[in-house]
mmCIF file of C-alpha atoms in Angstrom:
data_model
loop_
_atom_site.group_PDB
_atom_site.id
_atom_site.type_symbol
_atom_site.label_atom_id
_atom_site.label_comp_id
_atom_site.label_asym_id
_atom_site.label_seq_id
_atom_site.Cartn_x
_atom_site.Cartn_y
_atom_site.Cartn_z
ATOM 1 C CA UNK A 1 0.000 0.000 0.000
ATOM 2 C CA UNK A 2 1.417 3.804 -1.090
ATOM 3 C CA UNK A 3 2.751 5.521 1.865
ATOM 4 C CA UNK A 4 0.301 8.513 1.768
ATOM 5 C CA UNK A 5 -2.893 6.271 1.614
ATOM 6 C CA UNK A 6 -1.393 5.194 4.800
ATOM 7 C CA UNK A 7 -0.812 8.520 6.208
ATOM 8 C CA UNK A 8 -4.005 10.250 4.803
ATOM 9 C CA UNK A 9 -5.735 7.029 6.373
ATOM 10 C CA UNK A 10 -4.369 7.547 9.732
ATOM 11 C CA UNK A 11 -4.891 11.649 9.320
ATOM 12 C CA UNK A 12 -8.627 10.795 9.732
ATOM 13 C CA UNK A 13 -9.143 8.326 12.435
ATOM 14 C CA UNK A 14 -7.147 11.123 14.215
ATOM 15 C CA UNK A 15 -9.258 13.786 12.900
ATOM 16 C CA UNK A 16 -12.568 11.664 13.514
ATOM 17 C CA UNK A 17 -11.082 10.052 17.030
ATOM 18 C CA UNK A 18 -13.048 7.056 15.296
ATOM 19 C CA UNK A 19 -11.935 4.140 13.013
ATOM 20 C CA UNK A 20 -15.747 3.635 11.972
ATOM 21 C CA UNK A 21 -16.097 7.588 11.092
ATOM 22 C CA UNK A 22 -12.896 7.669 9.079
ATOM 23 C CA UNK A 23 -14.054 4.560 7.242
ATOM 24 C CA UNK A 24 -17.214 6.045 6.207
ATOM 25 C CA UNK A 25 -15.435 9.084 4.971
ATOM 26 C CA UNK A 26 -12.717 7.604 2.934
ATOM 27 C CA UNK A 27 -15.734 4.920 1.480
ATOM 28 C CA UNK A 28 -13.954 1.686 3.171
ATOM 29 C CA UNK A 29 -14.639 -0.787 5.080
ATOM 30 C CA UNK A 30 -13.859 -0.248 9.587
ATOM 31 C CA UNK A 31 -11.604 -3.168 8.474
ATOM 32 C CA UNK A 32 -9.538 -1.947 5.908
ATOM 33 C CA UNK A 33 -8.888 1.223 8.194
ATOM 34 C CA UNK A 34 -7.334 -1.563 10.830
ATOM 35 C CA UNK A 35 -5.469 -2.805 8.249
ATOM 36 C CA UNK A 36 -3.968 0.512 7.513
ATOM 37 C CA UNK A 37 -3.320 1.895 10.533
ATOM 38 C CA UNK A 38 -1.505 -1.502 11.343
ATOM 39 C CA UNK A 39 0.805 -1.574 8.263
ATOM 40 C CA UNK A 40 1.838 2.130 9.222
ATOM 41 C CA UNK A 41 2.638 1.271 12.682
ATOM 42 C CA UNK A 42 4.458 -1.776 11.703
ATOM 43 C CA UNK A 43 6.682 0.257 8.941
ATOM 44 C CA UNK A 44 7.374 2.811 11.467
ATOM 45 C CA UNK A 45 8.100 0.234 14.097
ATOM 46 C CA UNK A 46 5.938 2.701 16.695
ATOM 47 C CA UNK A 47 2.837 2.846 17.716
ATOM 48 C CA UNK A 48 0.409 5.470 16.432
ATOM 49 C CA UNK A 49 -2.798 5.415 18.168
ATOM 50 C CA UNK A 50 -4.358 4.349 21.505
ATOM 51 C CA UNK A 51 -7.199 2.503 21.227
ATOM 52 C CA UNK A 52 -10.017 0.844 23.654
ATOM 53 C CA UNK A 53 -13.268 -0.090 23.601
ATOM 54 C CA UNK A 54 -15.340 3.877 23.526
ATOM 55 C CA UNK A 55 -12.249 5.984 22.282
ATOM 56 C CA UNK A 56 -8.888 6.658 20.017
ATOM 57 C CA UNK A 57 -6.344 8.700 20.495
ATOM 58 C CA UNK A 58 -3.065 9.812 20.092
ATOM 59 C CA UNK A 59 -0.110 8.391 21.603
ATOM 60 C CA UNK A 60 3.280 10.872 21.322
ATOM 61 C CA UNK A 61 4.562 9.372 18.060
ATOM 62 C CA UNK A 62 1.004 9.653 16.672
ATOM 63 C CA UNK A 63 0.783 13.336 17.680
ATOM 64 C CA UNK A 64 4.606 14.564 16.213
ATOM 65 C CA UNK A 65 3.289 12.442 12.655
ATOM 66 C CA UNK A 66 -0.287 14.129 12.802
ATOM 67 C CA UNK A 67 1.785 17.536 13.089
ATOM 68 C CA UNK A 68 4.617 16.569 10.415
ATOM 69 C CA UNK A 69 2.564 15.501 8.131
ATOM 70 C CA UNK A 70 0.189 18.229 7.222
ATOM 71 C CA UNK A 71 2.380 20.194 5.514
ATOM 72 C CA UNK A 72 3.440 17.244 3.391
ATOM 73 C CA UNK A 73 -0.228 16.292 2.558
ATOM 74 C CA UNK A 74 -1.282 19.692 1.654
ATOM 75 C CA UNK A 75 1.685 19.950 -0.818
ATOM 76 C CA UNK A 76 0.522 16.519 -2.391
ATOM 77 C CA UNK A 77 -3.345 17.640 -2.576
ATOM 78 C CA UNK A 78 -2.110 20.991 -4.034
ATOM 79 C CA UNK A 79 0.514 19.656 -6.496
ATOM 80 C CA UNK A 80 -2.129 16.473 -7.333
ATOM 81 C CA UNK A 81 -5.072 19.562 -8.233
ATOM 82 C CA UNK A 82 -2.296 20.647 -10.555
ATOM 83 C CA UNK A 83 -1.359 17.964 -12.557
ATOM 84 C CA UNK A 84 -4.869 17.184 -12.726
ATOM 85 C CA UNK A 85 -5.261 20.319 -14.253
ATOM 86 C CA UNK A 86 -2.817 18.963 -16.542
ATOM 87 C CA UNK A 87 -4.941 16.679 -17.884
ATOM 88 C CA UNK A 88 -8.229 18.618 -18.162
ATOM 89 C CA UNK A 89 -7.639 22.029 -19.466
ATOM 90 C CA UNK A 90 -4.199 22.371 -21.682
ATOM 91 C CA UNK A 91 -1.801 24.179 -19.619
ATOM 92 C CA UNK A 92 2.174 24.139 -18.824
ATOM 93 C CA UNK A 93 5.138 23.928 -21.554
ATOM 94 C CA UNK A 94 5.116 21.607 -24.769
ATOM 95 C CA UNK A 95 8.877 20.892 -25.558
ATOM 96 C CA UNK A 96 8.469 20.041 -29.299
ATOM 97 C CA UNK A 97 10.978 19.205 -31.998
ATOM 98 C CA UNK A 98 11.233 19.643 -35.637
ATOM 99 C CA UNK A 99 13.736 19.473 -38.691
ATOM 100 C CA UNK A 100 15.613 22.229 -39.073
ATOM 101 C CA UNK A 101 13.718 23.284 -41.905
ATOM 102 C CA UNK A 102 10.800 23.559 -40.282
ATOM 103 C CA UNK A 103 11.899 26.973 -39.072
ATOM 104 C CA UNK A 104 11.495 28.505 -42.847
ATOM 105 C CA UNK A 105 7.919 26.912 -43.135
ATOM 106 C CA UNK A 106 4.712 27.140 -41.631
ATOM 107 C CA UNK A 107 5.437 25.768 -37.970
ATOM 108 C CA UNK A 108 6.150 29.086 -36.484
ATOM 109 C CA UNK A 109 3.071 30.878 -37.547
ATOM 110 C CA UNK A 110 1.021 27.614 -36.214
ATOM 111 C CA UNK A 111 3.099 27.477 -33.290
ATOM 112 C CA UNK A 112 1.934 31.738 -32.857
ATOM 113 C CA UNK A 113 -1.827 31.027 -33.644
ATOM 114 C CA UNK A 114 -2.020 27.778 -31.073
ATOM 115 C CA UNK A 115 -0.607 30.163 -28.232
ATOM 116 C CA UNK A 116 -3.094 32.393 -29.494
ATOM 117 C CA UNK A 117 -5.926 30.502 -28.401
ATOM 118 C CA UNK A 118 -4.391 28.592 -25.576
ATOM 119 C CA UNK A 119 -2.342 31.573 -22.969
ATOM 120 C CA UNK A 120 -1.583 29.118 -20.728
ATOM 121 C CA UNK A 121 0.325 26.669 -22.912
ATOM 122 C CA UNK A 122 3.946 27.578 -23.043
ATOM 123 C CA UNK A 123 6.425 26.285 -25.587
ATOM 124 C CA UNK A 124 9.913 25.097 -26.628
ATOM 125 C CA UNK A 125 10.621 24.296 -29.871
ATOM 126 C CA UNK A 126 14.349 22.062 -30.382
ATOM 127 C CA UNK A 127 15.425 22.270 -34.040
ATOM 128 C CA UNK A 128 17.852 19.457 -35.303
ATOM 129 C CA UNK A 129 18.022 17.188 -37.944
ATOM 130 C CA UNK A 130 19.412 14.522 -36.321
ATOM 131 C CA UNK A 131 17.932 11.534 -34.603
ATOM 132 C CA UNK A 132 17.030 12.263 -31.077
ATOM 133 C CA UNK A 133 15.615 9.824 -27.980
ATOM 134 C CA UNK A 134 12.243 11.733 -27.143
ATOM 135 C CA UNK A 135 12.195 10.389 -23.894
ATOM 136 C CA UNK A 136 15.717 11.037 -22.922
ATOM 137 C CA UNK A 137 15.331 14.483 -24.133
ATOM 138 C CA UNK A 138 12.011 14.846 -22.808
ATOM 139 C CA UNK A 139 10.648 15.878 -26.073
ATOM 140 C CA UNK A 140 6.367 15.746 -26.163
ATOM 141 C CA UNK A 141 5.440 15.926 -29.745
ATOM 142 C CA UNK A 142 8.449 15.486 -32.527
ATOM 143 C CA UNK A 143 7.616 16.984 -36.469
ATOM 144 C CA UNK A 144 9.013 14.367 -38.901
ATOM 145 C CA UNK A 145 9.208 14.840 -42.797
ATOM 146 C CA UNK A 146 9.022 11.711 -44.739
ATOM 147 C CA UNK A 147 8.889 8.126 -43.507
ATOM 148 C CA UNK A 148 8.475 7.294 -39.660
ATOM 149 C CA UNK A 149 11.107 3.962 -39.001
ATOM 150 C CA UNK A 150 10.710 3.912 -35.165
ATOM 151 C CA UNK A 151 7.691 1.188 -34.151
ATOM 152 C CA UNK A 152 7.583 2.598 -30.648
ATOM 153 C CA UNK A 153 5.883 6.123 -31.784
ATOM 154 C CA UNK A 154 2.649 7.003 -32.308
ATOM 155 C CA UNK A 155 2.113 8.464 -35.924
ATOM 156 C CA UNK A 156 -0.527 11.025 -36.741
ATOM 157 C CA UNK A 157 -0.274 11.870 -40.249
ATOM 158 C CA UNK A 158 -0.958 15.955 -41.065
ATOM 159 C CA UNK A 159 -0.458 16.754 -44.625
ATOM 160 C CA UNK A 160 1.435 15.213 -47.944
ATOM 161 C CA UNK A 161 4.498 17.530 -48.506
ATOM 162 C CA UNK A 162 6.122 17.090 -51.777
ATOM 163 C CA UNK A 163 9.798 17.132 -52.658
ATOM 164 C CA UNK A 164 10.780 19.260 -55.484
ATOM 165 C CA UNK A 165 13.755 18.608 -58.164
ATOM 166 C CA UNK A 166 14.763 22.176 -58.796
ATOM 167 C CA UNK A 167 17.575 24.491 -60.216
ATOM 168 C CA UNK A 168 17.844 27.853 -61.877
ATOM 169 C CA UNK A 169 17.089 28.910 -64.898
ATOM 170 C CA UNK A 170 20.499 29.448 -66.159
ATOM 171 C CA UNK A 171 21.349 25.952 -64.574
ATOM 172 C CA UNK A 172 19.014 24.357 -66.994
ATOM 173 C CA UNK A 173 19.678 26.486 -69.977
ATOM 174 C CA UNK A 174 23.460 25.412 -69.404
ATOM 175 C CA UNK A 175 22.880 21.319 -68.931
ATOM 176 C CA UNK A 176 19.510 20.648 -70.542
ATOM 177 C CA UNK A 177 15.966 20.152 -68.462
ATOM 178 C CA UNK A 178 15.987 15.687 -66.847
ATOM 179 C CA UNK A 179 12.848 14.330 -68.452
ATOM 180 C CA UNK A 180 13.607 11.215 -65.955
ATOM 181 C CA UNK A 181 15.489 10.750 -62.419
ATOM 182 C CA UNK A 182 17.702 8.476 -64.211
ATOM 183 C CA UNK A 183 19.380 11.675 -66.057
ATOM 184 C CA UNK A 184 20.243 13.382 -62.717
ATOM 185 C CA UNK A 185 23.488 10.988 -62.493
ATOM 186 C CA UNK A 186 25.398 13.229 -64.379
ATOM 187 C CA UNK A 187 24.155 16.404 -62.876
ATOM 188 C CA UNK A 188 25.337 18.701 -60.171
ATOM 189 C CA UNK A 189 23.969 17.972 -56.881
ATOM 190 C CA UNK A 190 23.489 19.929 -53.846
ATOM 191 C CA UNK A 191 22.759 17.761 -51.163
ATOM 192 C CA UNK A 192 21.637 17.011 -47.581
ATOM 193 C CA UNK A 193 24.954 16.123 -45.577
ATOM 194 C CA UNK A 194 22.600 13.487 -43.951
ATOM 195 C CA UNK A 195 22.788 11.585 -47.112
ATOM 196 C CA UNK A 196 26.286 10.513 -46.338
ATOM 197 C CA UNK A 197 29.461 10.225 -48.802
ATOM 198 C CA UNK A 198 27.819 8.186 -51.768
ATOM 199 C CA UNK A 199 23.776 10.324 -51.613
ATOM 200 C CA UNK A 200 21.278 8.580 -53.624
ATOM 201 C CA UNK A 201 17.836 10.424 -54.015
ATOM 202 C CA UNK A 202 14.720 8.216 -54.081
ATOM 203 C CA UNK A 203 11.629 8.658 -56.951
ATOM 204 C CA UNK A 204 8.810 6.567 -57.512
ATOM 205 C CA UNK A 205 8.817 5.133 -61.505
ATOM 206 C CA UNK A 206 5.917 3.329 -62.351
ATOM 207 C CA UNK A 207 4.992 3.067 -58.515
ATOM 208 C CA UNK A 208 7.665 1.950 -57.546
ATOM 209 C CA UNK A 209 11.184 3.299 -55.613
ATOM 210 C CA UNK A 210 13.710 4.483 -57.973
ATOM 211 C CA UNK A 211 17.030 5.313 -56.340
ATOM 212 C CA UNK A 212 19.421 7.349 -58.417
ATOM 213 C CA UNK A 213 22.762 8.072 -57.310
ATOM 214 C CA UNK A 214 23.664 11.536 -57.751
ATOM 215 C CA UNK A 215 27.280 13.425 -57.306
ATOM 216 C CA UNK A 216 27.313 15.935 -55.015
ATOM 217 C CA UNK A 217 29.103 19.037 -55.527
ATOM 218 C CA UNK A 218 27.780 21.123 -52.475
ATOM 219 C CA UNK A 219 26.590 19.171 -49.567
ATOM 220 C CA UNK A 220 25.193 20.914 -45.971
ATOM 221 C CA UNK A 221 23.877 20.331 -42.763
ATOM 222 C CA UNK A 222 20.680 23.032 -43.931
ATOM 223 C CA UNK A 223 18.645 23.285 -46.523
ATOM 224 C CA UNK A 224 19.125 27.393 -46.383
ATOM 225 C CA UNK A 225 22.870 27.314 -48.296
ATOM 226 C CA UNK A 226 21.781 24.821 -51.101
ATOM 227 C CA UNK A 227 18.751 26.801 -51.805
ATOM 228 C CA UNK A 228 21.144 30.103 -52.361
ATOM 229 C CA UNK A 229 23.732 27.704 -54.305
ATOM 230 C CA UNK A 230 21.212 26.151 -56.419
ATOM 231 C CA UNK A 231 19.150 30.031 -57.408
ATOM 232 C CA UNK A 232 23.250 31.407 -58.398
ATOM 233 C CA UNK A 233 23.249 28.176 -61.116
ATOM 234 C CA UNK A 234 25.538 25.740 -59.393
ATOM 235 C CA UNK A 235 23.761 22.774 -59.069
ATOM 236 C CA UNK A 236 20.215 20.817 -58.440
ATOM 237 C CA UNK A 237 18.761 20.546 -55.112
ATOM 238 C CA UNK A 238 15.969 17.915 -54.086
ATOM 239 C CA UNK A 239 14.374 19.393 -50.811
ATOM 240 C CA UNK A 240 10.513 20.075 -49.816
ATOM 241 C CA UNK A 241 8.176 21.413 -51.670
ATOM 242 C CA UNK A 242 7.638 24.182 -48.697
ATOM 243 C CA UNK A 243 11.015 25.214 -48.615
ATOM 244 C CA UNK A 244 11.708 26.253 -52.423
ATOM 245 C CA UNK A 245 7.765 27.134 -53.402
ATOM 246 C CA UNK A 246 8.838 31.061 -52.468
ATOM 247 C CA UNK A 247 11.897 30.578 -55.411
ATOM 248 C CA UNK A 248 9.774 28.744 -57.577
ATOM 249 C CA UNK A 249 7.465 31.484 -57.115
ATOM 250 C CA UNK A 250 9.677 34.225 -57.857
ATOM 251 C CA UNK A 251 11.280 32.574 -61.218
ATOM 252 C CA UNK A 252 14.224 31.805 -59.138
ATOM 253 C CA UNK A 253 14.238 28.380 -59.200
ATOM 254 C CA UNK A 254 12.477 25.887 -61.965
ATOM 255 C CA UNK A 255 10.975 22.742 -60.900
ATOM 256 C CA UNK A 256 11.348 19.307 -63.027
ATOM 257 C CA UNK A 257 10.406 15.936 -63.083
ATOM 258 C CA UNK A 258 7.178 16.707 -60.967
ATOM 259 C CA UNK A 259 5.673 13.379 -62.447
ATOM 260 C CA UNK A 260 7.767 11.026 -60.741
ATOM 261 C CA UNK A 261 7.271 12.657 -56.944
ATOM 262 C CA UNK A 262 7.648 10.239 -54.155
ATOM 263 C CA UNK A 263 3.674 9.464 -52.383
ATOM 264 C CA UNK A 264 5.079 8.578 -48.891
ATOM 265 C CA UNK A 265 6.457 12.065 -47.711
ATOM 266 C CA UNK A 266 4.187 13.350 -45.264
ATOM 267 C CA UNK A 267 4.481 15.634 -42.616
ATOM 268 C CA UNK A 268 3.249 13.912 -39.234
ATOM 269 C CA UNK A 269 3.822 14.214 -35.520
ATOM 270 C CA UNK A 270 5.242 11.797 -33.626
ATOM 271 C CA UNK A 271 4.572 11.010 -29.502
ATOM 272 C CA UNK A 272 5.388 8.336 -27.220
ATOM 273 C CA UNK A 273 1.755 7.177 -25.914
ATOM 274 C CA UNK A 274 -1.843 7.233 -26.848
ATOM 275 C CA UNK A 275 -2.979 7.536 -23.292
ATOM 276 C CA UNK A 276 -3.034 9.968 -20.454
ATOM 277 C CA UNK A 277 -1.352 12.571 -22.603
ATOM 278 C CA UNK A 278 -1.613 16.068 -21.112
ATOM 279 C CA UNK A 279 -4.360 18.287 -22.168
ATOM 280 C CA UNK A 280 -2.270 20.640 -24.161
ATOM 281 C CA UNK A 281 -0.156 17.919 -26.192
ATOM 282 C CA UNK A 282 -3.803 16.801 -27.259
ATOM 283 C CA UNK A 283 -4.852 20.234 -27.643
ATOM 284 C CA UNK A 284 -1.642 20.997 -30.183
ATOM 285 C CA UNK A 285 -2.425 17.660 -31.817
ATOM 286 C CA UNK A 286 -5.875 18.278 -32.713
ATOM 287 C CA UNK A 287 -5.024 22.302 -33.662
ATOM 288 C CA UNK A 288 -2.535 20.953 -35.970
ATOM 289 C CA UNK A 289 -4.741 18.459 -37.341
ATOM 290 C CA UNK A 290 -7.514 20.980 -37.996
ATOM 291 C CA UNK A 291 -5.053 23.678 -39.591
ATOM 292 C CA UNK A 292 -3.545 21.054 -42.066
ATOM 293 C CA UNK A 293 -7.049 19.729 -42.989
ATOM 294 C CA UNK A 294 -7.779 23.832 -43.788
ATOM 295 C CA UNK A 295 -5.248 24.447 -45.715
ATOM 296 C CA UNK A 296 -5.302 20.933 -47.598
ATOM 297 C CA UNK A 297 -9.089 22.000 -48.524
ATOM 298 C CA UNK A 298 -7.949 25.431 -49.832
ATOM 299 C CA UNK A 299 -5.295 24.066 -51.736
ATOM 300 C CA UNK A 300 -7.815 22.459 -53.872
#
């Protein structure tokens, strides 16, 4: 039995003076109070409480625990009303993560309209493109691009983001528009430092994964240097849609070989349990849920 059922037990036969009244207000049986009071005694090695036949009461151990312990019951009551809080009405911090990317997209602007409508939800958002332990780093909700490998997460989908083959203009007037992936392997390419020494970049052919291995002449922890690389003519960059759509925009950059697009990039959030997940993690789930689904239907 927890140590503080014991305690609060004890708290009201001493209260009460009665082991029948503090049963009836803690919703026991007299003989489950007994039991208590006995365990409590026997882990303190002291006895707590005087009893005979018409009364209870204190004997000088039970009177310095009754003291002692009201401050420490108080705290848990007050600290218990809080986390409970927790779990009904979304407030505290969120300690989210995201790639690095994610900085240059729409995340902070979401991030600004959920505080918006929830003041009491604090955040901190952890950048990085490298693999991280979310429960080490006591991480609540992690943004993933692309492909989820991990079994032990929780997956909620949000929206399909696109990668886009792109360079500039000049860059394709100098060595000719690919009309398949195939055609990149003897392009310049400006790529991902995650991708290793020898980077391949994946397409789907016929519905199907189609690696091509590409030589990298630029390569970069961020996606911010390739972009700038790629718009001065040096090379092709393969990145998300969200991240070059401004360039693209702008004549800047040129997209190609939109047909062969890989389906299984998606932007989802990852967290370690389905249940008893604070308020505001569920809040932030279903607010970025909602926003994606808005802009998914505009898009149309």
């Amino acid at each position: 039995m927890d140590s503080l059922e014991l305690i609060r037990t004890f708290r009201e036969v001493a209260s009460y003076g009665s082991f029948s009244r503090a049963a009836s207000k803690l919703d026991v049986s007299k003989a489950t109070v007994s039991k208590y009071i006995a365990e409590l005694e026997s882990r303190l090695g002291v006895r707590l409480l005087n009893r005979s036949t018409r009364a209870v009461s204190l004997t000088d151990a039970g009177a310095l625990l009754l003291d002692r312990s009201k401050p420490m019951m108080e705290m848990f009551e007050d600290t218990q009303a809080e986390v409970q809080e927790h779990a009904s009405r979304p407030t505290g911090r969120l300690r989210l993560s995201a790639p690095l990317g994610a900085g240059q997209g729409d995340l902070p602007k979401l991030i600004g309209d959920f505080m918006g409508h929830y003041p009491d939800v604090g955040i901190s958002l952890h950048l990085t493109n490298r693999s991280i332990d979310m429960a080490e780093e006591g991480i609540d909700l992690s943004l993933h691009f692309g492909p989820i490998e991990d079994e032990n997460l929780i997956v909620r989908k949000l929206a399909r983001r696109s990668l886009v083959v792109c360079a500039s203009p000049l860059y394709w007037k100098k060595h000719g528009k690919p009309t398949h992936p195939s055609e990149l392997a003897t392009h310049d390419a400006l790529t991902h430092s995650r991708l290793g020494p020898h980077p391949q970049w994946r397409f789907e052919v016929d519905g199907k994964p189609f690696d091509v291995a590409v030589k990298s002449r630029m390569d970069a922890t961020e996606a911010a240097p390739l972009i700038q690389v790629a718009m001065q003519g040096f090379g092709v960059i393969y990145l998300p849609e969200m991240l070059v759509q401004p360039h693209v925009d702008h004549g800047e950059l040129v997209p190609a070989l939109q047909a062969y697009t890989r389906s299984d990039m998606w932007l989802s959030a990852a967290y370690l349990q389905r249940r008893h997940n604070s308020a505001a993690l569920r809040a932030f789930l279903d607010f970025l849920e909602m926003s994606f689904k808005r802009q998914n239907k505009g898009a149309r």
